[in-house]
Short mmCIF file of N, CA and C in Angstrom, two decimals:
data_model
loop_
_atom_site.label_atom_id
_atom_site.label_comp_id
_atom_site.label_asym_id
_atom_site.label_seq_id
_atom_site.Cartn_x
_atom_site.Cartn_y
_atom_site.Cartn_z
N UNK A 1 1.75 35.01 16.39
CA UNK A 1 3.21 34.48 16.37
C UNK A 1 2.39 32.71 16.35
N UNK A 2 3.28 32.34 15.91
CA UNK A 2 2.53 30.78 15.36
C UNK A 2 3.29 29.89 16.91
N UNK A 3 2.72 28.45 17.20
CA UNK A 3 2.81 27.79 18.12
C UNK A 3 4.11 27.58 18.53
N UNK A 4 5.06 26.88 17.32
CA UNK A 4 6.04 26.69 17.19
C UNK A 4 6.90 28.07 16.95
N UNK A 5 6.63 28.76 16.71
CA UNK A 5 7.76 30.19 16.84
C UNK A 5 7.80 30.00 18.06
N UNK A 6 6.26 30.34 19.86
CA UNK A 6 6.24 30.91 20.32
C UNK A 6 7.45 29.53 21.39
N UNK A 7 6.61 28.65 21.25
CA UNK A 7 8.42 27.29 21.52
C UNK A 7 9.37 27.38 21.44
N UNK A 8 9.85 28.06 20.52
CA UNK A 8 10.96 28.14 19.86
C UNK A 8 11.88 29.18 20.69
N UNK A 9 11.26 30.68 21.03
CA UNK A 9 11.11 31.81 21.54
C UNK A 9 11.50 31.53 22.52
N UNK A 10 10.37 30.36 23.13
CA UNK A 10 10.79 29.82 24.79
C UNK A 10 11.74 28.97 25.43
N UNK A 11 12.03 28.76 24.26
CA UNK A 11 12.85 27.07 24.45
C UNK A 11 13.91 27.28 25.88
N UNK A 12 14.02 29.02 25.53
CA UNK A 12 15.73 29.35 26.18
C UNK A 12 15.13 29.93 27.62
N UNK A 13 13.78 29.65 28.40
CA UNK A 13 13.79 29.92 29.41
C UNK A 13 13.21 29.23 30.30
N UNK A 14 13.59 29.10 31.70
CA UNK A 14 13.08 28.01 32.91
C UNK A 14 11.72 28.59 32.72
N UNK A 15 11.61 27.32 32.64
CA UNK A 15 9.64 27.18 32.46
C UNK A 15 9.23 26.34 33.94
N UNK A 16 8.63 27.56 35.40
CA UNK A 16 8.07 26.36 35.93
C UNK A 16 7.13 25.48 36.10
N UNK A 17 5.72 26.34 34.91
CA UNK A 17 4.80 26.29 34.84
C UNK A 17 3.45 26.39 33.91
N UNK A 18 3.02 25.92 33.46
CA UNK A 18 1.47 25.51 31.83
C UNK A 18 0.89 25.80 32.28
N UNK A 19 0.28 27.32 31.96
CA UNK A 19 -1.55 27.54 31.88
C UNK A 19 -2.03 27.36 30.65
N UNK A 20 -2.64 26.34 30.51
CA UNK A 20 -3.03 26.65 29.36
C UNK A 20 -4.91 26.77 29.50
N UNK A 21 -4.71 26.96 28.31
CA UNK A 21 -6.38 27.99 28.45
C UNK A 21 -7.65 26.91 28.72
N UNK A 22 -7.69 25.45 27.84
CA UNK A 22 -8.14 24.82 28.23
C UNK A 22 -8.28 23.57 28.61
N UNK A 23 -7.16 23.21 29.76
CA UNK A 23 -6.93 22.02 30.31
C UNK A 23 -6.72 22.70 32.06
N UNK A 24 -5.90 21.75 33.41
CA UNK A 24 -5.31 22.07 33.82
C UNK A 24 -3.74 22.78 33.98
N UNK A 25 -3.44 23.36 34.91
CA UNK A 25 -2.60 23.75 35.67
C UNK A 25 -0.68 22.62 35.43
N UNK A 26 -0.20 22.67 34.50
CA UNK A 26 0.83 21.89 34.68
C UNK A 26 2.37 22.82 35.39
N UNK A 27 2.24 21.55 36.02
CA UNK A 27 3.85 21.95 37.26
C UNK A 27 4.85 20.94 37.26
N UNK A 28 3.96 20.31 36.42
CA UNK A 28 5.10 18.14 36.35
C UNK A 28 5.35 18.40 34.80
N UNK A 29 6.55 17.62 34.36
CA UNK A 29 6.65 17.16 33.53
C UNK A 29 6.16 17.89 31.79
N UNK A 30 6.46 18.59 32.30
CA UNK A 30 6.41 19.83 31.04
C UNK A 30 7.48 19.50 29.36
N UNK A 31 8.94 18.48 29.40
CA UNK A 31 9.12 18.45 28.48
C UNK A 31 8.06 17.83 27.65
N UNK A 32 7.85 17.30 28.58
CA UNK A 32 6.48 16.03 27.86
C UNK A 32 5.69 16.98 27.20
N UNK A 33 4.95 17.90 28.09
CA UNK A 33 3.66 18.48 27.68
C UNK A 33 4.33 19.59 26.69
N UNK A 34 5.69 19.94 26.63
CA UNK A 34 6.30 20.49 26.24
C UNK A 34 6.16 19.61 24.07
N UNK A 35 6.82 19.13 24.73
CA UNK A 35 6.83 17.65 23.08
C UNK A 35 5.66 17.56 22.74
N UNK A 36 4.15 17.74 23.38
CA UNK A 36 3.15 17.23 22.72
C UNK A 36 2.95 18.47 22.03
N UNK A 37 3.05 19.31 22.57
CA UNK A 37 2.10 21.46 21.72
C UNK A 37 3.58 21.02 20.12
N UNK A 38 4.74 20.45 20.83
CA UNK A 38 5.37 21.19 19.18
C UNK A 38 4.67 19.93 18.26
N UNK A 39 4.60 18.54 18.29
CA UNK A 39 3.57 17.85 17.75
C UNK A 39 2.48 18.41 17.48
N UNK A 40 1.36 18.69 18.22
CA UNK A 40 0.06 18.80 18.00
C UNK A 40 0.30 20.01 16.66
N UNK A 41 1.19 21.29 16.99
CA UNK A 41 1.39 22.45 16.62
C UNK A 41 1.44 22.52 15.00
N UNK A 42 2.23 21.66 14.69
CA UNK A 42 3.06 20.99 13.69
C UNK A 42 1.88 19.75 12.71
N UNK A 43 1.14 19.40 13.46
CA UNK A 43 0.40 18.20 13.35
C UNK A 43 1.23 16.58 12.69
N UNK A 44 2.34 16.85 12.94
CA UNK A 44 2.92 15.26 13.39
C UNK A 44 2.43 14.16 14.21
N UNK A 45 1.85 13.67 13.67
CA UNK A 45 0.94 12.37 14.38
C UNK A 45 2.27 12.28 15.52
N UNK A 46 1.62 11.24 16.82
CA UNK A 46 2.51 11.16 18.08
C UNK A 46 2.96 10.11 18.32
N UNK A 47 1.84 9.01 17.13
CA UNK A 47 2.48 7.94 17.47
C UNK A 47 2.45 6.61 16.29
N UNK A 48 3.04 5.85 15.69
CA UNK A 48 2.34 4.99 14.30
C UNK A 48 0.92 4.05 14.76
N UNK A 49 0.47 4.86 14.38
CA UNK A 49 -1.01 3.91 14.87
C UNK A 49 -2.16 4.43 13.63
N UNK A 50 -3.58 3.42 14.15
CA UNK A 50 -4.03 3.17 13.24
C UNK A 50 -5.90 3.51 13.96
N UNK A 51 -6.37 4.70 12.92
CA UNK A 51 -7.59 4.78 13.56
C UNK A 51 -8.73 4.98 12.37
N UNK A 52 -9.89 3.88 13.02
CA UNK A 52 -10.49 3.05 11.81
C UNK A 52 -11.65 4.12 12.46
N UNK A 53 -12.68 4.44 11.74
CA UNK A 53 -14.26 5.51 11.74
C UNK A 53 -15.12 5.15 10.94
N UNK A 54 -15.92 4.12 11.07
CA UNK A 54 -16.86 3.66 10.18
C UNK A 54 -18.50 4.39 10.68
N UNK A 55 -19.22 3.93 9.16
CA UNK A 55 -20.75 3.83 9.35
C UNK A 55 -21.42 2.80 8.62
N UNK A 56 -21.98 1.92 10.05
CA UNK A 56 -22.62 1.09 9.35
C UNK A 56 -24.17 1.28 9.77
N UNK A 57 -25.15 1.03 8.97
CA UNK A 57 -26.50 0.24 9.60
C UNK A 57 -26.81 -0.92 9.74
N UNK A 58 -26.55 -1.76 9.16
CA UNK A 58 -26.63 -3.06 8.91
C UNK A 58 -25.73 -4.07 9.69
N UNK A 59 -24.45 -3.36 10.30
CA UNK A 59 -23.63 -4.09 10.79
C UNK A 59 -22.24 -5.07 9.85
N UNK A 60 -22.74 -4.52 8.45
CA UNK A 60 -21.77 -4.91 7.72
C UNK A 60 -20.34 -4.22 7.44
N UNK A 61 -20.95 -3.32 7.46
CA UNK A 61 -19.40 -2.06 7.60
C UNK A 61 -18.83 -2.70 8.50
N UNK A 62 -19.40 -2.09 9.79
CA UNK A 62 -19.16 -2.15 11.00
C UNK A 62 -17.63 -3.74 10.76
N UNK A 63 -18.28 -4.92 10.04
CA UNK A 63 -18.46 -5.81 10.38
C UNK A 63 -16.26 -6.20 9.79
N UNK A 64 -16.54 -5.61 8.89
CA UNK A 64 -14.86 -4.87 7.56
C UNK A 64 -14.57 -4.28 8.34
N UNK A 65 -14.54 -3.19 8.91
CA UNK A 65 -14.18 -2.22 10.13
C UNK A 65 -12.99 -2.93 10.84
N UNK A 66 -13.94 -4.39 11.29
CA UNK A 66 -13.29 -4.98 12.72
C UNK A 66 -12.51 -5.82 12.30
N UNK A 67 -12.58 -6.48 11.12
CA UNK A 67 -11.72 -7.66 10.33
C UNK A 67 -10.50 -7.19 9.36
N UNK A 68 -10.40 -5.64 9.40
CA UNK A 68 -9.34 -5.11 8.84
C UNK A 68 -8.37 -5.14 9.96
N UNK A 69 -9.02 -4.09 10.96
CA UNK A 69 -8.23 -4.20 12.81
C UNK A 69 -8.06 -5.67 12.89
N UNK A 70 -8.20 -6.58 13.02
CA UNK A 70 -7.43 -7.99 13.08
C UNK A 70 -6.24 -7.99 12.31
N UNK A 71 -6.48 -7.44 10.79
CA UNK A 71 -5.22 -8.35 9.73
C UNK A 71 -4.34 -6.71 10.14
N UNK A 72 -5.16 -5.86 10.66
CA UNK A 72 -3.65 -4.63 10.70
C UNK A 72 -2.49 -4.92 11.98
N UNK A 73 -4.28 -5.86 13.60
CA UNK A 73 -2.84 -6.32 14.52
C UNK A 73 -2.12 -7.54 13.91
N UNK A 74 -3.00 -8.15 13.64
CA UNK A 74 -1.48 -9.62 13.01
C UNK A 74 -0.26 -9.05 11.96
N UNK A 75 -0.30 -8.33 11.63
CA UNK A 75 0.81 -7.45 10.56
C UNK A 75 1.80 -6.39 11.67
N UNK A 76 1.39 -6.89 13.07
CA UNK A 76 1.99 -5.86 14.30
C UNK A 76 2.22 -4.73 14.40
N UNK A 77 0.64 -4.00 14.30
CA UNK A 77 0.92 -2.78 14.82
C UNK A 77 -0.77 -2.81 15.68
N UNK A 78 0.42 -2.33 17.02
CA UNK A 78 -0.55 -2.21 18.45
C UNK A 78 -1.20 -1.34 18.60
N UNK A 79 -1.09 0.02 18.04
CA UNK A 79 -2.17 0.79 18.62
C UNK A 79 -3.09 1.16 17.37
N UNK A 80 -4.19 0.06 17.97
CA UNK A 80 -5.32 0.55 16.69
C UNK A 80 -7.01 0.85 17.26
N UNK A 81 -7.59 2.18 17.10
CA UNK A 81 -8.87 2.30 17.90
C UNK A 81 -9.24 2.26 16.41
N UNK A 82 -11.27 1.67 17.23
CA UNK A 82 -12.30 1.60 16.40
C UNK A 82 -13.41 2.43 16.90
N UNK A 83 -13.75 3.47 15.76
CA UNK A 83 -14.67 4.44 16.28
C UNK A 83 -16.28 3.96 15.82
N UNK A 84 -17.34 3.92 15.91
CA UNK A 84 -19.07 3.78 15.48
C UNK A 84 -19.06 5.51 15.10
N UNK A 85 -18.75 6.00 14.18
CA UNK A 85 -19.46 7.35 13.54
C UNK A 85 -20.93 7.46 14.20
N UNK A 86 -21.70 6.64 14.47
CA UNK A 86 -23.16 6.68 15.16
C UNK A 86 -23.12 6.68 16.54
N UNK A 87 -22.28 6.40 17.32
CA UNK A 87 -22.11 5.92 18.18
C UNK A 87 -21.59 7.04 19.44
N UNK A 88 -19.74 7.04 18.77
CA UNK A 88 -19.19 8.20 19.34
C UNK A 88 -18.96 9.86 18.64
N UNK A 89 -18.97 10.44 19.26
CA UNK A 89 -19.20 12.03 19.41
C UNK A 89 -18.00 12.20 18.52
N UNK A 90 -17.72 13.62 17.24
CA UNK A 90 -16.99 13.75 16.05
C UNK A 90 -15.72 13.99 17.38
N UNK A 91 -15.75 14.94 18.36
CA UNK A 91 -14.27 15.81 18.83
C UNK A 91 -13.70 13.91 19.71
N UNK A 92 -14.15 13.13 19.94
CA UNK A 92 -13.50 11.79 20.42
C UNK A 92 -12.34 11.43 19.31
N UNK A 93 -13.57 11.43 17.99
CA UNK A 93 -12.55 10.54 16.86
C UNK A 93 -11.35 11.33 16.23
N UNK A 94 -11.70 12.89 16.16
CA UNK A 94 -10.70 14.18 16.45
C UNK A 94 -9.73 13.93 17.24
N UNK A 95 -9.48 13.89 18.32
CA UNK A 95 -8.75 13.99 19.15
C UNK A 95 -7.66 12.47 19.72
N UNK A 96 -8.55 11.49 18.93
CA UNK A 96 -7.15 10.41 18.48
C UNK A 96 -6.58 10.52 17.03
N UNK A 97 -7.38 11.43 16.11
CA UNK A 97 -6.79 11.55 14.42
C UNK A 97 -5.01 12.63 14.91
N UNK A 98 -5.30 13.16 15.48
CA UNK A 98 -4.20 13.78 16.08
C UNK A 98 -3.45 13.05 16.80
N UNK A 99 -3.34 11.91 17.11
CA UNK A 99 -2.72 11.04 17.99
C UNK A 99 -1.83 10.22 16.22
N UNK A 100 -2.87 9.81 15.86
CA UNK A 100 -2.70 8.57 15.10
C UNK A 100 -1.92 8.94 13.89
N UNK A 101 -1.53 7.81 13.28
CA UNK A 101 -0.94 8.69 11.39
C UNK A 101 -1.59 8.19 10.61
N UNK A 102 -2.48 7.00 10.56
CA UNK A 102 -2.90 6.51 9.24
C UNK A 102 -4.40 6.46 9.99
N UNK A 103 -5.83 6.94 8.88
CA UNK A 103 -6.56 6.67 9.21
C UNK A 103 -7.61 6.27 7.98
N UNK A 104 -8.80 5.12 8.92
CA UNK A 104 -9.34 4.73 7.67
C UNK A 104 -11.03 5.01 7.54
N UNK A 105 -11.42 5.21 6.84
CA UNK A 105 -13.03 5.81 6.79
C UNK A 105 -13.54 4.62 5.93
N UNK A 106 -14.53 4.49 6.98
CA UNK A 106 -15.15 3.36 5.78
C UNK A 106 -16.96 4.05 6.03
N UNK A 107 -17.45 3.73 5.00
CA UNK A 107 -19.33 4.39 5.10
C UNK A 107 -20.40 3.93 3.88
N UNK A 108 -21.08 3.54 4.60
CA UNK A 108 -22.56 3.00 3.25
C UNK A 108 -22.36 4.39 2.93
N UNK A 109 -23.39 3.98 1.34
CA UNK A 109 -23.76 5.30 0.79
C UNK A 109 -25.40 5.84 0.86
N UNK A 110 -25.18 6.87 1.52
CA UNK A 110 -26.94 6.66 2.18
C UNK A 110 -27.32 8.08 1.52
N UNK A 111 -28.02 7.69 0.88
CA UNK A 111 -28.88 8.47 -0.24
C UNK A 111 -28.27 9.12 -1.67
N UNK A 112 -27.56 7.92 -1.61
CA UNK A 112 -26.93 8.22 -3.00
C UNK A 112 -24.90 9.38 -2.45
N UNK A 113 -24.90 9.54 -1.16
CA UNK A 113 -23.55 10.54 -1.13
C UNK A 113 -23.50 9.47 0.32
N UNK A 114 -22.23 10.37 1.23
CA UNK A 114 -21.33 9.73 2.78
C UNK A 114 -22.97 9.71 3.50
N UNK A 115 -22.70 8.95 4.58
CA UNK A 115 -23.27 8.07 5.62
C UNK A 115 -23.52 9.82 6.50
N UNK A 116 -24.18 10.49 6.80
CA UNK A 116 -24.44 11.57 7.61
C UNK A 116 -23.22 11.67 8.53
N UNK A 117 -23.01 11.26 9.46
CA UNK A 117 -22.16 11.12 10.93
C UNK A 117 -21.24 10.83 9.80
N UNK A 118 -20.51 10.32 9.08
CA UNK A 118 -19.06 10.31 8.87
C UNK A 118 -19.04 11.34 7.90
N UNK A 119 -19.91 12.37 7.07
CA UNK A 119 -19.46 13.57 6.78
C UNK A 119 -19.45 14.39 7.70
N UNK A 120 -19.72 14.51 8.64
CA UNK A 120 -19.98 15.48 9.49
C UNK A 120 -18.13 14.93 10.16
N UNK A 121 -18.10 13.83 10.39
CA UNK A 121 -16.29 14.12 10.60
C UNK A 121 -15.46 14.28 10.07
N UNK A 122 -15.58 13.33 8.51
CA UNK A 122 -14.59 14.69 7.46
C UNK A 122 -14.98 15.57 7.48
N UNK A 123 -15.48 17.29 7.57
CA UNK A 123 -15.75 17.85 7.65
C UNK A 123 -15.22 18.73 8.68
N UNK A 124 -15.08 17.99 9.12
CA UNK A 124 -14.86 18.17 10.93
C UNK A 124 -12.96 18.03 11.26
N UNK A 125 -12.34 16.88 10.94
CA UNK A 125 -11.15 16.89 10.72
C UNK A 125 -10.73 18.04 9.73
N UNK A 126 -11.78 18.46 8.86
CA UNK A 126 -10.97 19.22 7.12
C UNK A 126 -11.29 20.80 8.14
N UNK A 127 -12.04 21.13 8.74
CA UNK A 127 -12.13 22.45 10.27
C UNK A 127 -10.92 22.67 10.95
N UNK A 128 -10.54 21.69 11.58
CA UNK A 128 -10.11 21.12 12.35
C UNK A 128 -8.57 21.21 11.26
N UNK A 129 -7.78 21.45 9.65
CA UNK A 129 -7.04 21.65 9.71
C UNK A 129 -5.91 20.47 9.64
N UNK A 130 -6.75 18.96 10.16
CA UNK A 130 -6.05 18.54 9.59
C UNK A 130 -4.95 17.91 8.33
N UNK A 131 -3.86 17.53 8.90
CA UNK A 131 -2.45 17.91 7.43
C UNK A 131 -1.67 16.28 7.91
N UNK A 132 -0.63 15.75 7.04
CA UNK A 132 0.26 14.98 7.69
C UNK A 132 -0.52 13.82 7.67
N UNK A 133 -1.23 12.90 7.20
CA UNK A 133 -1.69 11.76 7.41
C UNK A 133 -2.05 11.01 6.50
N UNK A 134 -1.97 9.68 5.97
CA UNK A 134 -2.44 8.85 5.14
C UNK A 134 -3.52 8.27 5.54
N UNK A 135 -4.32 7.54 4.50
CA UNK A 135 -5.54 7.65 4.76
C UNK A 135 -6.00 6.42 3.43
N UNK A 136 -7.08 5.44 4.22
CA UNK A 136 -7.70 4.92 3.48
C UNK A 136 -8.59 4.59 3.72
N UNK A 137 -9.92 3.99 2.48
CA UNK A 137 -11.33 4.24 2.30
C UNK A 137 -12.28 2.87 2.40
N UNK A 138 -12.89 2.48 2.68
CA UNK A 138 -13.74 1.48 2.07
C UNK A 138 -15.23 1.33 1.71
N UNK A 139 -15.32 1.90 1.21
CA UNK A 139 -17.44 2.07 0.99
C UNK A 139 -18.25 1.17 0.57
N UNK A 140 -18.74 1.25 0.79
CA UNK A 140 -20.38 0.08 1.13
C UNK A 140 -21.94 1.04 0.47
N UNK A 141 -21.81 -0.38 -0.98
CA UNK A 141 -23.39 0.23 -1.68
C UNK A 141 -23.91 -0.84 -2.29
N UNK A 142 -25.15 -1.50 -2.15
CA UNK A 142 -25.60 -2.18 -2.73
C UNK A 142 -25.78 -1.54 -4.37
N UNK A 143 -26.43 -0.27 -4.73
CA UNK A 143 -26.79 0.18 -6.31
C UNK A 143 -25.69 0.70 -6.94
N UNK A 144 -25.08 1.55 -5.96
CA UNK A 144 -24.59 2.55 -6.49
C UNK A 144 -23.10 2.65 -5.21
N UNK A 145 -22.58 2.02 -4.84
CA UNK A 145 -21.19 2.61 -4.34
C UNK A 145 -20.47 4.02 -4.29
N UNK A 146 -20.43 5.11 -3.94
CA UNK A 146 -20.01 6.34 -4.34
C UNK A 146 -19.54 7.07 -3.11
N UNK A 147 -18.89 6.55 -1.84
CA UNK A 147 -18.67 7.16 -0.90
C UNK A 147 -17.47 6.97 -1.10
N UNK A 148 -16.70 6.89 -1.59
CA UNK A 148 -15.02 6.44 -1.52
C UNK A 148 -14.42 7.58 -2.56
N UNK A 149 -15.29 8.02 -3.71
CA UNK A 149 -14.54 8.84 -4.98
C UNK A 149 -15.58 10.43 -3.55
N UNK A 150 -16.40 10.62 -2.29
CA UNK A 150 -17.19 11.67 -2.90
C UNK A 150 -16.33 12.09 -0.89
N UNK A 151 -15.34 10.70 -0.69
CA UNK A 151 -14.52 10.73 1.06
C UNK A 151 -13.77 11.39 0.16
N UNK A 152 -12.71 10.95 -1.04
CA UNK A 152 -11.47 11.48 -1.80
C UNK A 152 -12.51 12.57 -1.85
N UNK A 153 -12.68 13.13 -1.87
CA UNK A 153 -12.83 14.98 -2.39
C UNK A 153 -12.57 15.49 -1.49
N UNK A 154 -13.60 15.46 -0.37
CA UNK A 154 -13.00 15.98 1.35
C UNK A 154 -11.24 15.76 1.09
N UNK A 155 -11.51 14.92 1.67
CA UNK A 155 -9.83 14.53 1.62
C UNK A 155 -9.23 15.04 0.94
N UNK A 156 -9.53 15.66 0.18
CA UNK A 156 -8.41 16.34 -0.94
C UNK A 156 -8.58 17.86 -0.91
N UNK A 157 -9.36 17.90 -0.20
CA UNK A 157 -9.12 19.61 0.11
C UNK A 157 -8.68 19.57 1.24
N UNK A 158 -8.17 19.30 1.77
CA UNK A 158 -7.41 18.66 2.87
C UNK A 158 -5.16 18.61 2.19
N UNK A 159 -4.67 19.10 3.27
CA UNK A 159 -3.04 19.45 2.82
C UNK A 159 -2.67 18.37 3.49
N UNK A 160 -1.46 17.37 2.45
CA UNK A 160 -0.60 16.38 2.61
C UNK A 160 -1.59 15.44 3.34
N UNK A 161 -2.57 14.69 2.84
CA UNK A 161 -3.54 13.36 3.45
C UNK A 161 -2.88 12.84 1.85
N UNK A 162 -2.37 11.81 2.08
CA UNK A 162 -2.29 10.97 0.86
C UNK A 162 -3.54 9.60 1.43
N UNK A 163 -4.31 9.64 0.31
CA UNK A 163 -5.50 8.93 0.28
C UNK A 163 -4.35 7.09 -0.74
N UNK A 164 -5.13 6.32 0.22
CA UNK A 164 -4.35 5.08 -0.44
C UNK A 164 -5.10 3.99 -1.55
N UNK A 165 -4.13 3.38 -2.83
CA UNK A 165 -5.12 3.53 -3.80
C UNK A 165 -5.53 2.19 -3.38
N UNK A 166 -5.66 1.66 -3.13
CA UNK A 166 -5.82 0.65 -2.22
C UNK A 166 -7.55 0.32 -1.46
N UNK A 167 -8.92 0.65 -2.47
CA UNK A 167 -9.29 0.43 -1.66
C UNK A 167 -10.43 -0.03 -0.85
N UNK A 168 -11.78 -0.71 -0.58
CA UNK A 168 -12.41 -1.79 -0.21
C UNK A 168 -13.93 -1.01 -1.00
N UNK A 169 -14.14 -2.03 -2.01
CA UNK A 169 -15.36 -1.97 -2.57
C UNK A 169 -16.49 -2.84 -1.79
N UNK A 170 -17.48 -2.71 -1.04
CA UNK A 170 -18.63 -3.82 -0.94
C UNK A 170 -19.84 -3.43 -0.79
N UNK A 171 -20.36 -4.64 -1.29
CA UNK A 171 -22.35 -4.51 -1.93
C UNK A 171 -22.81 -5.10 -0.69
N UNK A 172 -23.35 -4.43 -0.02
CA UNK A 172 -24.20 -5.15 0.65
C UNK A 172 -23.10 -5.91 2.32
N UNK A 173 -22.49 -6.61 1.90
CA UNK A 173 -21.77 -7.27 2.61
C UNK A 173 -20.79 -7.96 2.10
N UNK A 174 -20.24 -8.73 2.97
CA UNK A 174 -17.90 -8.63 2.24
C UNK A 174 -18.88 -9.86 2.28
N UNK A 175 -18.74 -10.86 0.64
CA UNK A 175 -18.12 -11.73 0.33
C UNK A 175 -16.76 -12.25 1.04
N UNK A 176 -17.07 -13.79 0.53
CA UNK A 176 -15.13 -14.68 0.67
C UNK A 176 -14.39 -14.20 -0.19
N UNK A 177 -14.96 -14.08 -0.61
CA UNK A 177 -13.77 -13.88 -2.13
C UNK A 177 -12.53 -12.45 -1.97
N UNK A 178 -13.54 -11.16 -0.60
CA UNK A 178 -13.17 -9.79 -1.14
C UNK A 178 -11.64 -10.09 0.52
N UNK A 179 -11.85 -11.30 0.91
CA UNK A 179 -10.43 -11.80 2.01
C UNK A 179 -8.94 -11.10 1.42
N UNK A 180 -8.62 -10.67 0.23
CA UNK A 180 -7.26 -10.56 -0.49
C UNK A 180 -7.43 -8.98 -0.94
N UNK A 181 -8.85 -8.73 -0.51
CA UNK A 181 -9.05 -7.03 -0.85
C UNK A 181 -8.23 -6.27 0.66
N UNK A 182 -8.90 -7.09 1.47
CA UNK A 182 -8.97 -6.39 2.29
C UNK A 182 -7.84 -7.48 3.41
N UNK A 183 -6.93 -7.92 2.80
CA UNK A 183 -5.19 -8.00 3.01
C UNK A 183 -4.77 -7.16 2.08
N UNK A 184 -4.62 -6.87 0.98
CA UNK A 184 -4.24 -5.90 0.42
C UNK A 184 -4.02 -4.31 0.75
N UNK A 185 -5.12 -4.16 1.63
CA UNK A 185 -5.67 -2.85 2.41
C UNK A 185 -5.15 -2.70 3.70
N UNK A 186 -4.75 -3.74 4.19
CA UNK A 186 -3.67 -3.68 5.61
C UNK A 186 -2.45 -3.63 5.42
N UNK A 187 -2.24 -4.78 4.18
CA UNK A 187 -0.66 -3.95 3.88
C UNK A 187 -0.12 -3.05 3.53
N UNK A 188 -1.18 -2.42 2.51
CA UNK A 188 -0.91 -1.07 2.19
C UNK A 188 -0.50 0.10 3.62
N UNK A 189 -2.04 -0.64 4.28
CA UNK A 189 -1.82 0.42 5.88
C UNK A 189 -0.64 0.80 6.57
N UNK A 190 0.10 -1.20 6.54
CA UNK A 190 0.65 -1.43 7.47
C UNK A 190 2.31 -0.75 6.40
N UNK A 191 2.75 -1.15 5.36
CA UNK A 191 3.76 0.09 4.37
C UNK A 191 3.79 1.21 5.03
N UNK A 192 2.74 2.14 4.94
CA UNK A 192 2.28 3.36 5.16
C UNK A 192 3.05 3.90 6.42
N UNK A 193 3.36 3.14 7.28
CA UNK A 193 3.79 3.12 8.68
C UNK A 193 5.07 3.34 9.02
N UNK A 194 6.07 3.38 7.98
CA UNK A 194 7.68 1.98 7.79
C UNK A 194 7.86 3.69 8.17
#
């Protein structure tokens, strides 16, 4: 039986305690916890927020991610998480992905492919069945920036992931004239949260 079906069946019961397999025993705030289970089991985002995950070697992709986070905050988005995939275990980013409604993946091109830690994150998100999200892409590559296409292919295997068309391509470092591209991406992400 699905979690949704079980919760529907249990709705008529007087529940005094929830004993999850991988957590503490709950005796208080049960309606809050049941609401969380309903959202998690239906892959409904908990809040209109943005998670930015980036893979950067020399700091240029990180800078673009940070600038984008600032632009999103300027547009009134208050819940923004920024993760360096080289320093943060995928489990933390995956937990945040279940909370958030939009995700940004910013990756360098590494040996013609997606940066290894970003590749791992994307495949783990797919393995966890993440659905019903908006995704935005930033790619960085000096000779052949190919990661937007490759990340898009992985996201394309996931159900109900809407990839925004307004992506950004960086050639080594963000140029001054690319400010408008980041603005357009921030506008598209903000609009997706409405």
